[in-house]
Coordinates of C-alpha atoms in Angstrom, one line a residue:
Chain A
M1146 CA 65.3 142.9 109.9
P1147 CA 67.9 144.6 111.7
T1148 CA 70.9 144.7 110.3
L1149 CA 74.8 144.6 110.8
D1150 CA 77.0 146.0 108.5
M1151 CA 80.8 144.8 109.4
A1152 CA 81.6 147.7 107.2
A1153 CA 80.1 150.2 109.3
C1154 CA 80.5 148.5 112.8
S1155 CA 83.0 146.9 114.8
L1156 CA 83.6 143.3 115.6
R1157 CA 82.9 143.4 119.1
E1158 CA 79.7 145.8 118.9
L1159 CA 78.8 142.8 116.2
N1160 CA 78.8 139.7 118.9
A1161 CA 78.0 142.2 121.5
T1162 CA 74.7 143.2 120.3
L1163 CA 74.1 139.2 118.9
Q1164 CA 74.8 138.3 121.9
Q1165 CA 72.0 140.1 123.8
Q1166 CA 69.1 138.7 121.7
T1167 CA 68.0 136.0 123.7
A1168 CA 64.9 134.0 124.3
G1169 CA 62.0 136.3 123.7
T1170 CA 64.2 138.9 122.4
N1171 CA 61.9 140.9 119.6
D1172 CA 64.3 141.2 116.8
A1173 CA 64.5 137.1 115.8
E1174 CA 65.6 137.5 112.1
W1175 CA 68.9 139.5 111.8
E1176 CA 71.0 140.0 108.7
V1177 CA 75.2 140.9 108.6
L1178 CA 76.7 142.6 106.1
N1179 CA 80.0 142.5 104.4
P1180 CA 81.8 140.0 106.4
R1181 CA 84.5 139.7 103.9
G1182 CA 86.6 137.1 105.1
S1183 CA 86.3 138.2 108.9
H1184 CA 87.0 136.3 111.7
A1185 CA 84.5 135.1 114.7
V1186 CA 81.6 136.7 112.9
A1187 CA 78.9 135.5 114.7
V1188 CA 80.0 133.7 117.6
G1189 CA 79.0 133.3 121.2
L1190 CA 74.8 133.4 120.2
D1191 CA 73.1 132.6 123.5
G1192 CA 69.1 132.5 122.0
P1193 CA 66.8 131.7 119.2
L1194 CA 67.3 133.7 116.8
T1195 CA 68.6 133.8 113.0
V1196 CA 71.0 135.4 112.0
S1197 CA 71.9 136.0 108.0
V1198 CA 75.5 136.6 106.9
R1199 CA 75.5 137.6 103.1
G1200 CA 79.3 136.5 102.3
S1201 CA 82.4 134.9 103.1
T1202 CA 83.9 134.7 106.8
G1203 CA 87.0 133.6 108.2
Y1204 CA 88.3 132.2 111.3
Y1205 CA 86.3 130.4 113.7
C1206 CA 82.3 131.8 112.4
A1207 CA 79.2 130.9 114.3
G1208 CA 81.6 129.4 117.1
M1209 CA 80.4 128.6 120.9
N1210 CA 76.4 128.6 119.0
K1211 CA 73.2 128.1 121.8
E1212 CA 69.9 127.6 119.9
A1213 CA 70.6 130.4 116.8
T1214 CA 70.2 129.6 112.9
I1215 CA 73.0 130.9 111.2
L1216 CA 72.8 130.8 107.7
I1217 CA 76.4 132.1 105.7
E1218 CA 76.1 132.7 102.4
G1219 CA 78.9 131.6 101.5
S1220 CA 81.9 129.7 102.5
A1221 CA 83.5 129.8 106.1
G1222 CA 87.1 130.0 107.2
P1223 CA 88.5 127.0 109.2
G1224 CA 87.1 126.4 112.5
V1225 CA 83.4 127.0 111.5
A1226 CA 80.3 126.2 114.4
E1227 CA 83.1 125.1 116.6
N1228 CA 82.2 123.6 119.9
M1229 CA 77.9 124.2 119.1
M1230 CA 76.0 123.3 121.5
S1231 CA 72.7 123.5 119.9
G1232 CA 70.9 125.5 117.1
K1233 CA 71.9 125.2 113.2
V1234 CA 74.9 126.6 110.9
V1235 CA 74.0 126.4 107.2
I1236 CA 76.9 126.8 104.8
D1237 CA 75.7 127.7 101.2
G1238 CA 79.4 127.3 100.1
D1239 CA 82.8 125.3 101.5
A1240 CA 83.5 125.1 104.9
S1241 CA 87.7 124.8 105.7
Q1242 CA 89.4 122.8 107.9
Y1243 CA 88.2 121.5 111.5
A1244 CA 84.4 122.9 110.5
G1245 CA 82.1 121.5 113.3
A1246 CA 85.3 120.4 115.6
T1247 CA 84.2 119.5 119.1
G1248 CA 80.5 120.2 118.7
R1249 CA 78.2 119.5 121.4
G1250 CA 74.8 119.6 120.1
G1251 CA 73.4 121.2 117.3
T1252 CA 73.0 121.0 113.5
L1253 CA 75.7 121.8 111.1
V1254 CA 75.5 121.9 106.9
V1255 CA 77.7 122.3 104.5
K1256 CA 75.8 122.3 101.0
G1257 CA 79.6 122.4 99.2
N1258 CA 82.2 120.6 100.6
A1259 CA 84.3 120.2 104.0
S1260 CA 88.2 120.2 104.0
S1261 CA 90.3 117.9 106.5
R1262 CA 89.5 117.5 109.7
C1263 CA 85.9 118.0 109.1
G1264 CA 83.9 117.1 112.9
I1265 CA 86.9 116.4 114.5
S1266 CA 86.1 115.7 118.5
M1267 CA 82.7 115.7 118.2
K1268 CA 80.7 115.5 120.5
G1269 CA 77.1 114.8 119.9
I1270 CA 76.6 117.7 116.7
D1271 CA 75.1 116.4 113.9
I1272 CA 76.8 117.4 110.5
I1273 CA 75.7 117.2 107.1
V1274 CA 77.9 117.8 104.0
H1275 CA 76.6 117.9 101.0
G1276 CA 79.9 117.3 99.0
N1277 CA 82.9 116.0 99.7
V1278 CA 84.4 115.7 103.2
G1279 CA 88.7 116.1 103.6
H1280 CA 91.7 113.7 105.4
M1281 CA 90.8 112.7 109.2
S1282 CA 86.9 113.5 109.1
A1283 CA 86.0 112.9 112.7
F1284 CA 89.2 112.0 114.2
M1285 CA 88.5 110.8 117.8
A1286 CA 84.7 111.6 117.3
Q1287 CA 82.7 110.9 120.5
S1288 CA 79.4 110.8 120.0
G1289 CA 76.8 112.9 116.9
N1290 CA 76.4 111.8 113.3
L1291 CA 78.6 112.9 110.3
V1292 CA 77.1 112.3 107.0
V1293 CA 78.8 112.9 103.8
C1294 CA 77.1 112.3 100.5
G1295 CA 80.4 113.0 99.0
D1296 CA 83.3 111.0 99.3
A1297 CA 85.5 110.9 102.3
G1298 CA 89.2 111.7 102.2
D1299 CA 92.4 109.4 104.0
A1300 CA 92.1 108.1 107.8
L1301 CA 88.4 108.6 107.8
G1302 CA 87.4 108.4 111.7
D1303 CA 90.9 107.7 112.7
S1304 CA 90.4 106.7 116.6
L1305 CA 86.4 106.8 117.0
Y1306 CA 84.3 106.1 119.7
E1307 CA 80.5 106.2 119.2
A1308 CA 80.1 109.0 116.6
R1309 CA 78.0 107.5 113.4
L1310 CA 79.6 108.1 110.0
F1311 CA 77.5 107.8 106.6
V1312 CA 79.3 107.7 103.7
K1313 CA 77.5 107.6 100.4
G1314 CA 80.5 107.8 98.2
A1315 CA 83.5 106.9 98.3
V1316 CA 85.9 106.6 101.3
K1317 CA 89.6 106.8 100.3
S1318 CA 90.9 105.1 103.0
L1319 CA 89.3 104.5 106.9
G1320 CA 91.3 105.5 110.1
A1321 CA 93.1 103.1 113.0
D1322 CA 89.7 101.4 114.4
C1323 CA 87.2 102.0 112.2
I1324 CA 84.9 100.0 110.4
E1325 CA 82.1 99.5 108.1
K1326 CA 79.2 98.5 110.0
E1327 CA 75.8 97.1 109.0
M1328 CA 73.2 99.2 108.4
R1329 CA 70.4 98.2 110.4
P1330 CA 66.6 99.9 109.8
E1331 CA 66.7 102.2 112.9
H1332 CA 70.1 103.6 111.3
L1333 CA 68.1 104.4 107.7
E1334 CA 65.8 105.6 109.8
L1335 CA 68.0 108.0 111.9
L1336 CA 69.7 108.7 108.7
A1337 CA 66.3 109.6 106.7
E1338 CA 65.6 112.6 109.5
L1339 CA 69.3 113.8 109.3
L1340 CA 69.2 114.0 105.4
E1341 CA 65.4 115.9 105.7
R1342 CA 67.4 118.5 108.3
G1343 CA 70.5 118.9 106.5
E1344 CA 68.2 119.9 103.5
V1345 CA 69.8 117.3 101.0
K1346 CA 67.1 116.4 98.1
D1347 CA 68.9 114.0 95.7
A1348 CA 70.1 110.9 98.3
R1349 CA 68.2 108.1 100.4
P1350 CA 69.6 106.5 102.9
E1351 CA 69.6 103.2 101.0
D1352 CA 72.1 105.0 98.9
F1353 CA 74.8 105.2 102.2
R1354 CA 77.3 103.6 104.3
R1355 CA 77.7 103.2 108.0
F1356 CA 81.3 103.6 109.9
G1357 CA 81.9 103.0 113.7
S1358 CA 84.2 101.7 115.7
A1359 CA 85.9 98.7 115.9
R1360 CA 86.2 99.4 120.0
Q1361 CA 89.7 97.8 120.1
L1362 CA 91.4 101.1 120.5
Y1363 CA 89.5 102.8 123.6
N1364 CA 87.9 100.7 126.8
F1365 CA 84.4 100.6 125.5
N1366 CA 82.0 98.5 127.7
I1367 CA 79.0 98.5 127.1
D1368 CA 77.8 99.0 130.1
N1369 CA 78.7 102.8 129.3
I1370 CA 76.4 102.5 125.6
D1371 CA 74.0 105.1 127.3
A1372 CA 76.1 107.9 128.0
Y1373 CA 76.3 107.8 124.3
Chain B
M1016 CA 101.7 131.9 111.6
C1017 CA 103.0 133.8 108.4
G1018 CA 100.8 134.8 105.5
I1019 CA 101.4 134.7 102.1
V1020 CA 99.4 136.5 99.4
G1021 CA 100.2 135.9 95.5
L1022 CA 98.9 137.4 92.4
F1023 CA 99.3 135.6 88.7
L1024 CA 98.3 138.1 85.9
K1025 CA 96.2 136.4 82.9
D1026 CA 95.0 139.4 81.5
E1027 CA 97.6 142.4 80.7
A1028 CA 95.3 145.1 81.2
L1029 CA 96.3 144.5 85.2
K1030 CA 99.8 144.3 84.6
P1031 CA 99.8 148.5 85.6
Q1032 CA 98.0 147.5 89.2
L1033 CA 100.1 144.3 90.3
G1034 CA 101.7 146.5 93.0
D1035 CA 99.0 148.4 94.2
L1036 CA 96.8 145.2 94.3
L1037 CA 99.4 142.9 96.0
A1038 CA 100.2 145.3 98.3
D1039 CA 96.4 145.2 99.9
M1040 CA 96.9 141.7 99.8
L1041 CA 99.7 141.5 101.6
I1042 CA 98.7 144.4 104.3
T1043 CA 95.5 142.4 104.9
M1044 CA 97.7 139.7 106.2
T1045 CA 99.6 141.7 108.8
D1046 CA 98.3 139.9 111.9
R1047 CA 99.4 137.2 110.3
G1048 CA 102.8 137.7 110.9
P1049 CA 104.5 140.8 112.6
D1050 CA 108.0 140.7 112.1
S1051 CA 109.1 141.2 108.6
A1052 CA 107.3 141.2 105.0
G1053 CA 108.9 141.2 101.7
I1054 CA 107.5 141.1 98.1
A1055 CA 108.9 139.6 94.6
V1056 CA 107.6 141.6 91.6
Y1057 CA 107.7 140.0 88.2
S1058 CA 108.1 142.8 85.7
D1059 CA 108.0 142.3 81.6
A1060 CA 111.5 140.8 80.6
D1061 CA 113.3 144.0 78.3
G1062 CA 115.5 141.7 76.1
A1063 CA 119.0 141.2 76.5
V1064 CA 118.9 143.1 79.8
S1065 CA 119.2 141.5 83.3
K1066 CA 118.8 142.7 86.8
I1067 CA 119.8 142.2 90.6
T1068 CA 118.4 143.3 93.2
I1069 CA 120.9 144.4 96.1
Q1070 CA 120.2 145.3 100.4
S1071 CA 122.7 147.5 102.1
D1072 CA 122.8 148.4 105.9
R1073 CA 124.6 151.7 104.4
P1074 CA 122.9 152.3 101.3
D1075 CA 123.9 156.2 100.9
E1076 CA 127.7 155.2 101.0
D1077 CA 127.3 151.8 99.2
F1078 CA 125.5 152.5 96.6
S1079 CA 126.8 156.0 95.5
E1080 CA 130.0 154.1 95.7
I1081 CA 128.9 151.0 93.4
E1082 CA 127.1 153.5 90.9
I1083 CA 130.5 154.9 90.1
A1084 CA 132.2 151.9 90.1
L1085 CA 129.8 150.3 87.7
I1086 CA 130.1 153.5 85.1
E1087 CA 134.5 151.6 85.5
A1088 CA 133.1 147.9 85.7
A1089 CA 130.2 147.8 82.5
G1090 CA 131.0 151.2 80.6
G1091 CA 127.8 152.7 80.7
A1092 CA 126.1 149.9 80.2
A1093 CA 124.7 149.6 83.8
S1094 CA 122.8 151.4 85.8
L1095 CA 121.4 151.3 89.5
S1096 CA 118.6 152.7 90.6
R1097 CA 117.9 153.1 94.5
N1098 CA 115.3 152.1 96.3
D1099 CA 115.1 152.8 100.2
T1100 CA 117.6 149.9 101.4
H1101 CA 117.7 148.3 98.5
A1102 CA 119.0 148.8 94.9
V1103 CA 117.9 147.2 91.5
I1104 CA 121.7 147.4 89.4
T1105 CA 120.2 147.0 85.2
A1106 CA 122.6 145.6 82.9
P1107 CA 123.2 144.1 79.8
S1108 CA 122.7 140.4 80.6
D1109 CA 126.8 139.8 79.1
K1110 CA 128.0 142.3 81.4
M1111 CA 126.6 141.0 84.6
P1112 CA 129.1 138.9 85.6
L1113 CA 131.3 141.3 85.4
V1114 CA 129.2 143.5 87.9
E1115 CA 128.7 140.7 90.2
A1116 CA 132.2 140.2 90.6
H1117 CA 132.8 143.7 91.2
L1118 CA 130.3 143.7 94.0
A1119 CA 131.7 140.0 95.7
A1120 CA 135.2 142.3 95.5
S1121 CA 134.2 145.4 96.5
H1122 CA 130.9 145.6 98.9
P1123 CA 131.0 141.8 100.3
A1124 CA 128.4 143.1 102.8
L1125 CA 126.2 143.6 100.0
R1126 CA 122.9 141.5 100.1
V1127 CA 121.5 139.9 97.1
M1128 CA 118.1 139.7 97.3
S1129 CA 117.4 138.6 93.9
R1130 CA 119.1 137.7 90.5
G1131 CA 117.4 137.5 87.3
D1132 CA 115.8 138.9 84.1
V1133 CA 112.3 140.1 85.6
I1134 CA 112.5 139.5 89.2
E1135 CA 113.0 142.1 92.0
I1136 CA 112.9 141.3 95.6
Y1137 CA 111.9 143.5 98.4
K1138 CA 111.6 142.7 101.9
E1139 CA 112.9 144.2 105.6
V1140 CA 111.9 143.8 108.7
G1141 CA 108.5 145.8 109.4
L1142 CA 105.8 145.3 109.2
P1143 CA 103.8 144.8 105.9
E1144 CA 102.6 148.5 105.2
Q1145 CA 105.6 150.1 106.1
V1146 CA 108.1 147.5 103.4
V1147 CA 104.9 148.5 100.8
D1148 CA 106.0 152.2 101.7
R1149 CA 109.4 152.2 102.1
F1150 CA 109.4 150.8 98.7
G1151 CA 107.1 152.3 96.8
I1152 CA 105.2 148.6 95.9
R1153 CA 102.5 149.9 94.9
S1154 CA 104.1 151.6 91.6
M1155 CA 104.9 148.7 90.7
H1156 CA 103.7 147.1 87.2
G1157 CA 104.5 143.2 86.4
T1158 CA 103.1 140.4 85.4
H1159 CA 103.1 138.0 88.5
G1160 CA 104.1 138.8 92.2
I1161 CA 104.1 137.3 96.0
G1162 CA 104.3 138.8 98.9
H1163 CA 105.0 137.4 102.9
T1164 CA 104.3 138.7 106.0
R1165 CA 106.7 136.5 108.8
M1166 CA 106.3 135.3 112.2
A1167 CA 109.3 134.0 112.8
T1168 CA 110.1 130.4 114.4
E1169 CA 112.9 128.2 112.6
S1170 CA 115.7 131.3 112.5
A1171 CA 116.4 135.1 113.2
V1172 CA 114.5 138.1 112.3
T1173 CA 116.7 139.5 109.9
T1174 CA 116.5 141.4 106.5
M1175 CA 118.3 137.4 104.7
G1176 CA 115.4 135.5 107.3
A1177 CA 112.2 137.2 105.6
H1178 CA 110.6 135.4 102.7
P1179 CA 110.3 135.6 99.5
F1180 CA 114.4 133.5 98.9
S1181 CA 115.6 133.4 96.0
T1182 CA 118.2 130.5 95.0
A1183 CA 118.3 131.3 91.2
T1184 CA 117.6 133.6 88.7
D1185 CA 113.9 134.7 88.1
E1186 CA 112.8 131.8 90.9
C1187 CA 111.4 132.4 94.5
L1188 CA 109.6 131.1 97.2
V1189 CA 107.5 132.0 100.5
H1190 CA 106.4 129.5 103.1
N1191 CA 104.0 129.3 105.5
G1192 CA 105.1 126.4 108.0
S1193 CA 108.1 124.9 109.7
L1194 CA 110.5 122.1 107.6
S1195 CA 112.1 119.6 109.9
N1196 CA 114.3 118.1 108.0
H1197 CA 115.9 121.2 106.6
N1198 CA 119.5 120.0 108.1
S1199 CA 119.7 117.0 107.0
L1200 CA 118.4 118.0 103.5
R1201 CA 120.7 121.4 103.5
R1202 CA 123.6 119.4 103.8
R1203 CA 122.7 116.9 101.4
L1204 CA 122.6 120.2 99.1
V1205 CA 125.8 121.6 99.9
R1206 CA 127.1 118.6 98.7
E1207 CA 125.6 118.4 95.4
G1208 CA 127.2 122.4 94.9
M1209 CA 124.2 124.3 96.6
K1210 CA 125.1 127.6 98.3
F1211 CA 123.3 129.0 101.0
E1212 CA 123.1 132.1 102.7
T1213 CA 121.0 131.4 106.1
E1214 CA 120.2 129.0 108.8
N1215 CA 116.5 129.5 107.8
D1216 CA 114.4 126.2 106.1
T1217 CA 112.8 127.5 103.9
E1218 CA 115.5 128.9 102.3
V1219 CA 116.4 125.3 101.6
G1220 CA 112.8 124.4 100.4
A1221 CA 113.6 127.2 97.4
A1222 CA 117.1 125.7 97.0
Y1223 CA 116.0 122.2 96.9
M1224 CA 113.5 123.4 93.9
T1225 CA 115.8 125.3 92.7
H1226 CA 117.9 121.9 92.8
R1227 CA 115.5 119.9 90.8
M1228 CA 114.6 122.3 87.7
Q1229 CA 118.4 122.6 87.4
N1230 CA 118.2 118.9 86.8
G1231 CA 115.7 119.4 84.8
A1232 CA 112.5 118.8 86.1
N1233 CA 109.6 121.9 85.1
L1234 CA 108.0 123.6 88.0
G1235 CA 105.4 121.1 88.5
E1236 CA 107.4 118.5 88.9
A1237 CA 110.0 120.2 91.3
L1238 CA 106.4 120.9 93.4
E1239 CA 105.9 117.5 93.3
D1240 CA 109.1 116.4 94.2
C1241 CA 109.3 118.4 97.4
L1242 CA 106.0 115.8 98.7
S1243 CA 109.0 112.8 99.1
A1244 CA 111.7 114.9 100.0
L1245 CA 110.7 117.6 102.5
D1246 CA 108.9 116.3 106.3
G1247 CA 106.9 119.2 108.2
F1248 CA 105.0 122.0 107.5
Y1249 CA 104.3 123.6 104.2
T1250 CA 102.4 125.9 102.1
F1251 CA 104.6 127.0 99.7
V1252 CA 103.9 129.5 97.0
V1253 CA 106.5 129.7 94.1
G1254 CA 107.2 132.2 91.0
T1255 CA 109.2 131.8 88.3
K1256 CA 110.3 133.9 85.4
R1257 CA 106.8 132.9 84.0
G1258 CA 105.7 130.6 86.7
F1259 CA 103.6 130.5 89.5
G1260 CA 102.7 127.5 91.6
V1261 CA 101.3 126.5 94.8
L1262 CA 101.8 122.7 97.2
R1263 CA 100.7 122.0 100.3
D1264 CA 102.2 119.4 102.8
P1265 CA 99.7 116.2 103.3
I1266 CA 98.5 117.4 106.7
A1267 CA 97.6 120.9 105.1
C1268 CA 96.6 122.4 108.2
K1269 CA 98.4 125.7 106.9
P1270 CA 95.9 127.7 105.3
A1271 CA 95.3 128.7 101.4
V1272 CA 92.8 129.9 99.2
L1273 CA 93.2 130.1 95.3
A1274 CA 90.7 132.3 93.1
E1275 CA 90.8 132.3 89.8
T1276 CA 89.1 134.2 87.5
D1277 CA 89.3 134.8 83.5
R1278 CA 91.6 137.7 84.3
Y1279 CA 94.1 136.5 87.0
V1280 CA 94.9 133.4 89.9
A1281 CA 94.9 134.6 93.3
F1282 CA 96.8 133.1 96.6
G1283 CA 95.8 134.1 100.1
S1284 CA 96.7 132.5 103.7
E1285 CA 92.7 134.0 104.0
Y1286 CA 90.0 134.6 102.2
R1287 CA 90.1 138.5 103.3
A1288 CA 92.8 138.6 101.7
L1289 CA 91.5 138.6 98.2
V1290 CA 88.1 140.3 98.9
N1291 CA 89.3 143.6 96.7
L1292 CA 90.7 141.5 93.6
P1293 CA 88.3 142.9 90.4
G1294 CA 85.3 140.3 89.9
I1295 CA 86.2 138.4 93.2
L1296 CA 82.6 137.7 93.6
D1297 CA 82.4 135.1 90.7
A1298 CA 85.7 134.0 90.4
R1299 CA 86.0 130.3 91.1
V1300 CA 87.4 130.6 94.8
W1301 CA 88.4 127.2 96.8
E1302 CA 90.9 125.4 99.1
P1303 CA 93.8 123.5 97.3
E1304 CA 94.0 119.9 98.1
P1305 CA 96.3 118.3 100.5
A1306 CA 99.5 117.1 98.8
T1307 CA 98.8 118.3 95.4
V1308 CA 100.0 120.6 92.6
Y1309 CA 99.0 123.9 91.2
F1310 CA 100.9 125.7 88.9
W1311 CA 100.2 127.9 86.1
E1312 CA 102.3 129.5 83.4
H1313 CA 102.5 132.5 80.7

């Protein structure tokens, strides 16, 4: 497994090297040593490689990810996996504010807690949090799924569009236009798949409640439902 | 932005390293604020002795004059220790009012950085590394300390606009954010008798906490009261003679990381600031919750 040691190489070298590993690369497994809270580690990746980051990261780790799997063996600072297009990001520890913000695809797994604004403006990403999420999570979330195995903070799903929110624990308060919705069989099926993809072993789909948009704040038109 | 660091020692064996550890933490935060930097160091109390940290734009002349005058004012019981643009005057607590009266009368342009039994504050315009070097922060010992590197938004880039702000003996506060109701709150506090030296928002936060503590609140209660009195963005780290507190506003967009081991409590605006601390890999590391008071006391 090729190794990039941030004690010895610059951030630009690290990202340039990883960004060059596109489809068909011979080096599909990488490890990053000594991240020590550095910003923008492993951003803009564009190929089916797996990067193991051995430690905690600072702002914007794994941003704009396409196809790559990025495993953070520690906690992540603000904006982790921001605007992810596809691929998977797994954080062993906690994630700071706005994890998975604006993500259009792929899977973000937080094995600890995520703090405020998790999944803000998400546009198709699936986010699975094993612990709690902070206030204003899924603010203006447009599509995709947010699964919270712990509790959710204040104003969950404020100004929500068509993202689906599943919470197992307590919800401190719902944001404007976010309501609890019936859990139908198709949601249980979807949630089972999300829990499996999110490596959640100790929860069943039946344990969760579903929240979504009341569709009173934005111009929802049923004819456009396929667009979400 | 602004960068904050803080270190509150539980293990006395770390006291000789306080300045060195804080210096590294603060320098790591340099790119969060390039305007000015400051550090408050709390050392062990020395019986009946108090100290005052002063700053001058013409330290050579001022400090020499003051050294001579101190002998007259305090009969040799007071001493002045120069440190670049700053100096620490140490005197028996009962003589300190005489010393202060003399300074106010003969050197009105002098700036007082801090007063107290244990606190010393050093702050200047410049990068953290420059501030650390010019004052020899690395060799300072102490029980706890707080550092700040500033990106100014609310008032001028000057020595007095740098953090930490101290508005009472042995108290100080550093701030990342901006308060939006500081003018009205300042007017209210002035009516209550508080004095201000700058137009800065953070000084109002510090004075508000001082006012609360002068009216009987403890550190935790004073922090709690900030949640209703202050409007705006803030991550605060506060020092008192024996205490160390952290508070984030309810929106909590200004970053904060706490770490605790059985040897220390450490604060950083980012985790990067903490990575050189001893035993950090085994520390409990967490993001302080919004609108939640954290404080520790010796």
